[in-house]
mmCIF file of C-alpha atoms and ligand atoms in Angstrom:
data_model
loop_
_atom_site.group_PDB
_atom_site.id
_atom_site.type_symbol
_atom_site.label_atom_id
_atom_site.label_comp_id
_atom_site.label_asym_id
_atom_site.label_seq_id
_atom_site.Cartn_x
_atom_site.Cartn_y
_atom_site.Cartn_z
ATOM 1 C CA UNK A 1 1.481 -48.936 -17.416
ATOM 2 C CA UNK A 2 0.571 -47.575 -14.176
ATOM 3 C CA UNK A 3 -2.790 -45.127 -13.663
ATOM 4 C CA UNK A 4 -1.727 -41.683 -13.421
ATOM 5 C CA UNK A 5 -2.609 -39.901 -10.145
ATOM 6 C CA UNK A 6 -2.280 -36.525 -8.353
ATOM 7 C CA UNK A 7 -2.056 -35.239 -4.643
ATOM 8 C CA UNK A 8 -4.984 -33.376 -5.193
ATOM 9 C CA UNK A 9 -7.779 -35.988 -6.464
ATOM 10 C CA UNK A 10 -9.728 -39.444 -6.105
ATOM 11 C CA UNK A 11 -12.048 -41.505 -8.045
ATOM 12 C CA UNK A 12 -15.094 -42.443 -6.592
ATOM 13 C CA UNK A 13 -19.230 -42.492 -7.515
ATOM 14 C CA UNK A 14 -20.572 -39.320 -8.904
ATOM 15 C CA UNK A 15 -23.940 -37.799 -8.284
ATOM 16 C CA UNK A 16 -23.499 -36.784 -11.763
ATOM 17 C CA UNK A 17 -22.588 -39.950 -13.877
ATOM 18 C CA UNK A 18 -20.991 -43.110 -12.708
ATOM 19 C CA UNK A 19 -17.600 -42.508 -11.447
ATOM 20 C CA UNK A 20 -15.909 -39.043 -10.990
ATOM 21 C CA UNK A 21 -13.130 -37.216 -9.629
ATOM 22 C CA UNK A 22 -12.952 -35.461 -6.397
ATOM 23 C CA UNK A 23 -10.776 -32.935 -4.876
ATOM 24 C CA UNK A 24 -9.389 -34.974 -1.294
ATOM 25 C CA UNK A 25 -7.974 -31.368 -0.152
ATOM 26 C CA UNK A 26 -8.229 -27.656 -0.902
ATOM 27 C CA UNK A 27 -7.222 -26.843 -4.677
ATOM 28 C CA UNK A 28 -5.479 -23.500 -5.423
ATOM 29 C CA UNK A 29 -6.734 -21.199 -7.958
ATOM 30 C CA UNK A 30 -4.474 -21.848 -11.046
ATOM 31 C CA UNK A 31 -2.808 -25.293 -9.925
ATOM 32 C CA UNK A 32 -2.356 -27.990 -12.251
ATOM 33 C CA UNK A 33 -5.042 -30.775 -11.013
ATOM 34 C CA UNK A 34 -4.251 -33.667 -12.766
ATOM 35 C CA UNK A 35 -2.426 -34.063 -16.814
ATOM 36 C CA UNK A 36 -4.846 -35.473 -19.090
ATOM 37 C CA UNK A 37 -2.874 -38.438 -20.886
ATOM 38 C CA UNK A 38 -3.567 -40.836 -23.433
ATOM 39 C CA UNK A 39 -2.283 -42.186 -26.539
ATOM 40 C CA UNK A 40 -0.810 -39.649 -29.192
ATOM 41 C CA UNK A 41 -2.549 -40.035 -32.486
ATOM 42 C CA UNK A 42 -2.580 -38.466 -36.049
ATOM 43 C CA UNK A 43 -5.954 -36.499 -36.502
ATOM 44 C CA UNK A 44 -6.809 -39.278 -39.586
ATOM 45 C CA UNK A 45 -6.259 -41.695 -36.781
ATOM 46 C CA UNK A 46 -8.512 -39.809 -34.318
ATOM 47 C CA UNK A 47 -11.032 -39.338 -37.278
ATOM 48 C CA UNK A 48 -11.189 -43.190 -37.679
ATOM 49 C CA UNK A 49 -11.404 -43.818 -33.970
ATOM 50 C CA UNK A 50 -14.289 -41.019 -33.926
ATOM 51 C CA UNK A 51 -15.966 -42.873 -36.590
ATOM 52 C CA UNK A 52 -15.405 -46.372 -35.440
ATOM 53 C CA UNK A 53 -17.056 -45.238 -31.793
ATOM 54 C CA UNK A 54 -19.934 -43.531 -33.686
ATOM 55 C CA UNK A 55 -21.235 -46.510 -35.847
ATOM 56 C CA UNK A 56 -20.459 -49.029 -32.580
ATOM 57 C CA UNK A 57 -22.374 -46.596 -30.027
ATOM 58 C CA UNK A 58 -24.862 -45.124 -32.573
ATOM 59 C CA UNK A 59 -23.647 -42.085 -31.311
ATOM 60 C CA UNK A 60 -22.523 -38.799 -32.745
ATOM 61 C CA UNK A 61 -19.511 -37.088 -33.315
ATOM 62 C CA UNK A 62 -19.238 -35.137 -29.966
ATOM 63 C CA UNK A 63 -19.642 -38.409 -27.981
ATOM 64 C CA UNK A 64 -17.270 -40.252 -30.396
ATOM 65 C CA UNK A 65 -14.795 -37.386 -29.678
ATOM 66 C CA UNK A 66 -15.438 -37.689 -25.670
ATOM 67 C CA UNK A 67 -11.718 -38.553 -24.689
ATOM 68 C CA UNK A 68 -9.745 -37.015 -28.114
ATOM 69 C CA UNK A 69 -8.193 -33.973 -27.016
ATOM 70 C CA UNK A 70 -6.587 -31.729 -29.838
ATOM 71 C CA UNK A 71 -2.610 -31.438 -29.153
ATOM 72 C CA UNK A 72 -1.540 -29.586 -32.172
ATOM 73 C CA UNK A 73 -2.255 -29.170 -36.008
ATOM 74 C CA UNK A 74 -1.040 -32.624 -36.728
ATOM 75 C CA UNK A 75 -1.876 -34.891 -33.285
ATOM 76 C CA UNK A 76 -4.529 -35.297 -31.009
ATOM 77 C CA UNK A 77 -4.414 -37.386 -27.490
ATOM 78 C CA UNK A 78 -6.748 -40.134 -27.358
ATOM 79 C CA UNK A 79 -7.185 -40.552 -23.754
ATOM 80 C CA UNK A 80 -9.396 -43.365 -23.599
ATOM 81 C CA UNK A 81 -6.227 -45.402 -21.984
ATOM 82 C CA UNK A 82 -6.858 -47.324 -18.581
ATOM 83 C CA UNK A 83 -4.101 -45.335 -16.926
ATOM 84 C CA UNK A 84 -5.582 -41.816 -17.793
ATOM 85 C CA UNK A 85 -6.820 -41.167 -14.754
ATOM 86 C CA UNK A 86 -8.392 -37.794 -16.091
ATOM 87 C CA UNK A 87 -10.761 -39.583 -18.185
ATOM 88 C CA UNK A 88 -13.292 -40.076 -15.067
ATOM 89 C CA UNK A 89 -13.833 -36.173 -15.049
ATOM 90 C CA UNK A 90 -17.426 -35.264 -15.370
ATOM 91 C CA UNK A 91 -18.812 -32.294 -17.207
ATOM 92 C CA UNK A 92 -20.564 -29.472 -15.656
ATOM 93 C CA UNK A 93 -22.363 -26.499 -16.817
ATOM 94 C CA UNK A 94 -20.795 -24.776 -14.217
ATOM 95 C CA UNK A 95 -17.059 -26.221 -14.423
ATOM 96 C CA UNK A 96 -14.284 -25.674 -11.650
ATOM 97 C CA UNK A 97 -11.447 -26.680 -14.085
ATOM 98 C CA UNK A 98 -10.493 -26.306 -17.848
ATOM 99 C CA UNK A 99 -8.093 -28.171 -20.107
ATOM 100 C CA UNK A 100 -4.877 -26.011 -21.117
ATOM 101 C CA UNK A 101 -2.579 -27.067 -23.472
ATOM 102 C CA UNK A 102 0.927 -26.520 -21.938
ATOM 103 C CA UNK A 103 3.961 -26.923 -23.579
ATOM 104 C CA UNK A 104 2.883 -30.012 -25.304
ATOM 105 C CA UNK A 105 1.136 -31.221 -22.545
ATOM 106 C CA UNK A 106 -2.558 -31.401 -21.559
ATOM 107 C CA UNK A 107 -3.331 -30.006 -17.896
ATOM 108 C CA UNK A 108 -6.630 -29.950 -16.164
ATOM 109 C CA UNK A 109 -6.661 -26.740 -14.146
ATOM 110 C CA UNK A 110 -8.312 -25.355 -11.563
ATOM 111 C CA UNK A 111 -10.279 -21.893 -12.577
ATOM 112 C CA UNK A 112 -11.086 -21.056 -9.113
ATOM 113 C CA UNK A 113 -10.261 -22.378 -5.626
ATOM 114 C CA UNK A 114 -11.556 -25.889 -4.957
ATOM 115 C CA UNK A 115 -12.797 -27.182 -1.815
ATOM 116 C CA UNK A 116 -11.857 -30.383 -0.305
ATOM 117 C CA UNK A 117 -14.809 -32.763 -1.556
ATOM 118 C CA UNK A 118 -16.043 -30.873 -4.662
ATOM 119 C CA UNK A 119 -16.518 -32.876 -7.797
ATOM 120 C CA UNK A 120 -13.715 -31.798 -10.386
ATOM 121 C CA UNK A 121 -15.335 -30.741 -13.782
ATOM 122 C CA UNK A 122 -14.805 -29.140 -16.985
ATOM 123 C CA UNK A 123 -16.991 -28.225 -19.538
ATOM 124 C CA UNK A 124 -16.207 -30.600 -22.370
ATOM 125 C CA UNK A 125 -17.082 -28.052 -25.375
ATOM 126 C CA UNK A 126 -19.369 -30.476 -27.337
ATOM 127 C CA UNK A 127 -20.861 -28.930 -30.669
ATOM 128 C CA UNK A 128 -24.258 -28.040 -31.226
ATOM 129 C CA UNK A 129 -25.287 -30.780 -33.803
ATOM 130 C CA UNK A 130 -27.392 -33.415 -31.788
ATOM 131 C CA UNK A 131 -27.090 -31.476 -28.569
ATOM 132 C CA UNK A 132 -30.289 -32.790 -27.553
ATOM 133 C CA UNK A 133 -28.771 -36.713 -27.631
ATOM 134 C CA UNK A 134 -26.813 -35.379 -24.671
ATOM 135 C CA UNK A 135 -28.807 -34.126 -21.644
ATOM 136 C CA UNK A 136 -26.978 -32.888 -18.863
ATOM 137 C CA UNK A 137 -26.868 -34.271 -15.280
ATOM 138 C CA UNK A 138 -24.126 -31.503 -13.365
ATOM 139 C CA UNK A 139 -27.138 -30.460 -11.096
ATOM 140 C CA UNK A 140 -25.580 -26.605 -11.113
ATOM 141 C CA UNK A 141 -27.812 -23.708 -10.722
ATOM 142 C CA UNK A 142 -27.097 -22.728 -14.193
ATOM 143 C CA UNK A 143 -27.453 -25.875 -15.729
ATOM 144 C CA UNK A 144 -28.802 -25.772 -19.606
ATOM 145 C CA UNK A 145 -29.939 -29.072 -19.371
ATOM 146 C CA UNK A 146 -27.377 -29.851 -22.232
ATOM 147 C CA UNK A 147 -23.797 -31.131 -22.311
ATOM 148 C CA UNK A 148 -23.033 -28.336 -24.823
ATOM 149 C CA UNK A 149 -20.225 -25.630 -25.601
ATOM 150 C CA UNK A 150 -20.992 -22.193 -23.632
ATOM 151 C CA UNK A 151 -20.465 -20.565 -26.831
ATOM 152 C CA UNK A 152 -23.436 -22.238 -28.119
ATOM 153 C CA UNK A 153 -26.086 -21.659 -25.179
ATOM 154 C CA UNK A 154 -27.717 -18.531 -26.887
ATOM 155 C CA UNK A 155 -28.610 -20.276 -29.741
ATOM 156 C CA UNK A 156 -30.215 -23.262 -27.286
ATOM 157 C CA UNK A 157 -31.964 -20.808 -25.420
ATOM 158 C CA UNK A 158 -33.759 -19.124 -28.397
ATOM 159 C CA UNK A 159 -34.725 -22.842 -29.408
ATOM 160 C CA UNK A 160 -36.024 -23.384 -25.459
ATOM 161 C CA UNK A 161 -37.725 -20.030 -25.623
ATOM 162 C CA UNK A 162 -39.698 -20.938 -28.765
HETATM 163 C C1 LIG B 1 -15.348 -38.964 -20.038
HETATM 164 S S1 LIG B 1 -16.663 -39.949 -18.993
HETATM 165 C C2 LIG B 1 -16.537 -39.501 -17.771
HETATM 166 C C3 LIG B 1 -16.428 -40.473 -16.623
HETATM 167 C C4 LIG B 1 -17.999 -41.424 -16.364
HETATM 168 N N1 LIG B 1 -18.542 -40.968 -15.370
HETATM 169 C C5 LIG B 1 -17.677 -42.636 -16.074
HETATM 170 O O1 LIG B 1 -17.711 -43.154 -14.879
HETATM 171 O O2 LIG B 1 -16.729 -43.051 -16.970
HETATM 172 C C6 LIG B 1 -17.890 -38.987 -20.070
HETATM 173 C C7 LIG B 1 -19.432 -39.376 -20.241
HETATM 174 O O3 LIG B 1 -19.813 -39.740 -18.757
HETATM 175 C C8 LIG B 1 -21.329 -39.167 -18.793
HETATM 176 N N2 LIG B 1 -20.888 -37.519 -18.462
HETATM 177 C C9 LIG B 1 -20.064 -37.069 -18.025
HETATM 178 N N3 LIG B 1 -20.526 -35.470 -17.537
HETATM 179 C C10 LIG B 1 -21.874 -35.993 -17.653
HETATM 180 C C11 LIG B 1 -23.116 -34.925 -17.205
HETATM 181 N N4 LIG B 1 -22.949 -33.737 -17.004
HETATM 182 N N5 LIG B 1 -24.245 -35.177 -17.275
HETATM 183 C C12 LIG B 1 -25.054 -36.811 -17.838
HETATM 184 N N6 LIG B 1 -23.793 -37.541 -18.234
HETATM 185 C C13 LIG B 1 -22.376 -36.869 -17.977
HETATM 186 C C14 LIG B 1 -21.491 -39.415 -20.047
HETATM 187 O O4 LIG B 1 -22.002 -40.518 -20.394
HETATM 188 C C15 LIG B 1 -20.262 -38.953 -20.938
HETATM 189 O O5 LIG B 1 -20.216 -39.526 -22.321
HETATM 190 ZN ZN1 LIG B 2 -25.393 -28.973 -16.599
#
């Protein structure tokens, strides 16, 4: 299977972590930057893969689910396949993209105009459990310090203020 590509992006070394995805030209707000593809699996299989990943890497559930996206009530997409170029997109606390489900396909959509050379990012939406196992290196001005869904930020701020 050939790796997915898009007129908008290229993969190269990232200041956030290892490899990342970068805009190779200006991207208009609302554009479909790249499709997040993978293997269509049942929820039961997704749970099994997350657990296997956890015990292998001694990681928590959110890490096990790094590549797993909800497709519908019965199925998920496991993006941990070599042809899914979108798997190189890093997390940011000030992301310029978000993942959206559009007619059975997961798309990485530009939330704002993205300039040539900017790194493509979205919020991974990690849960609160074991947040401290996932320090964030996004470098954005309002980085909360951990890879965490924005809805959990108030809880984390309370803990940090103590
Ligand atoms: C889906 S991969 C992203 C691509 C990754 N940079 C690579 O080269 O394979 C997810 C992993 O990248 C790392 N990562 C992504 N965003 C990060 C961030 N903001 N801060 C620290 N590590 C990050 C974490 O190790 C995470 O488990
Ligand atoms: Zn951050």
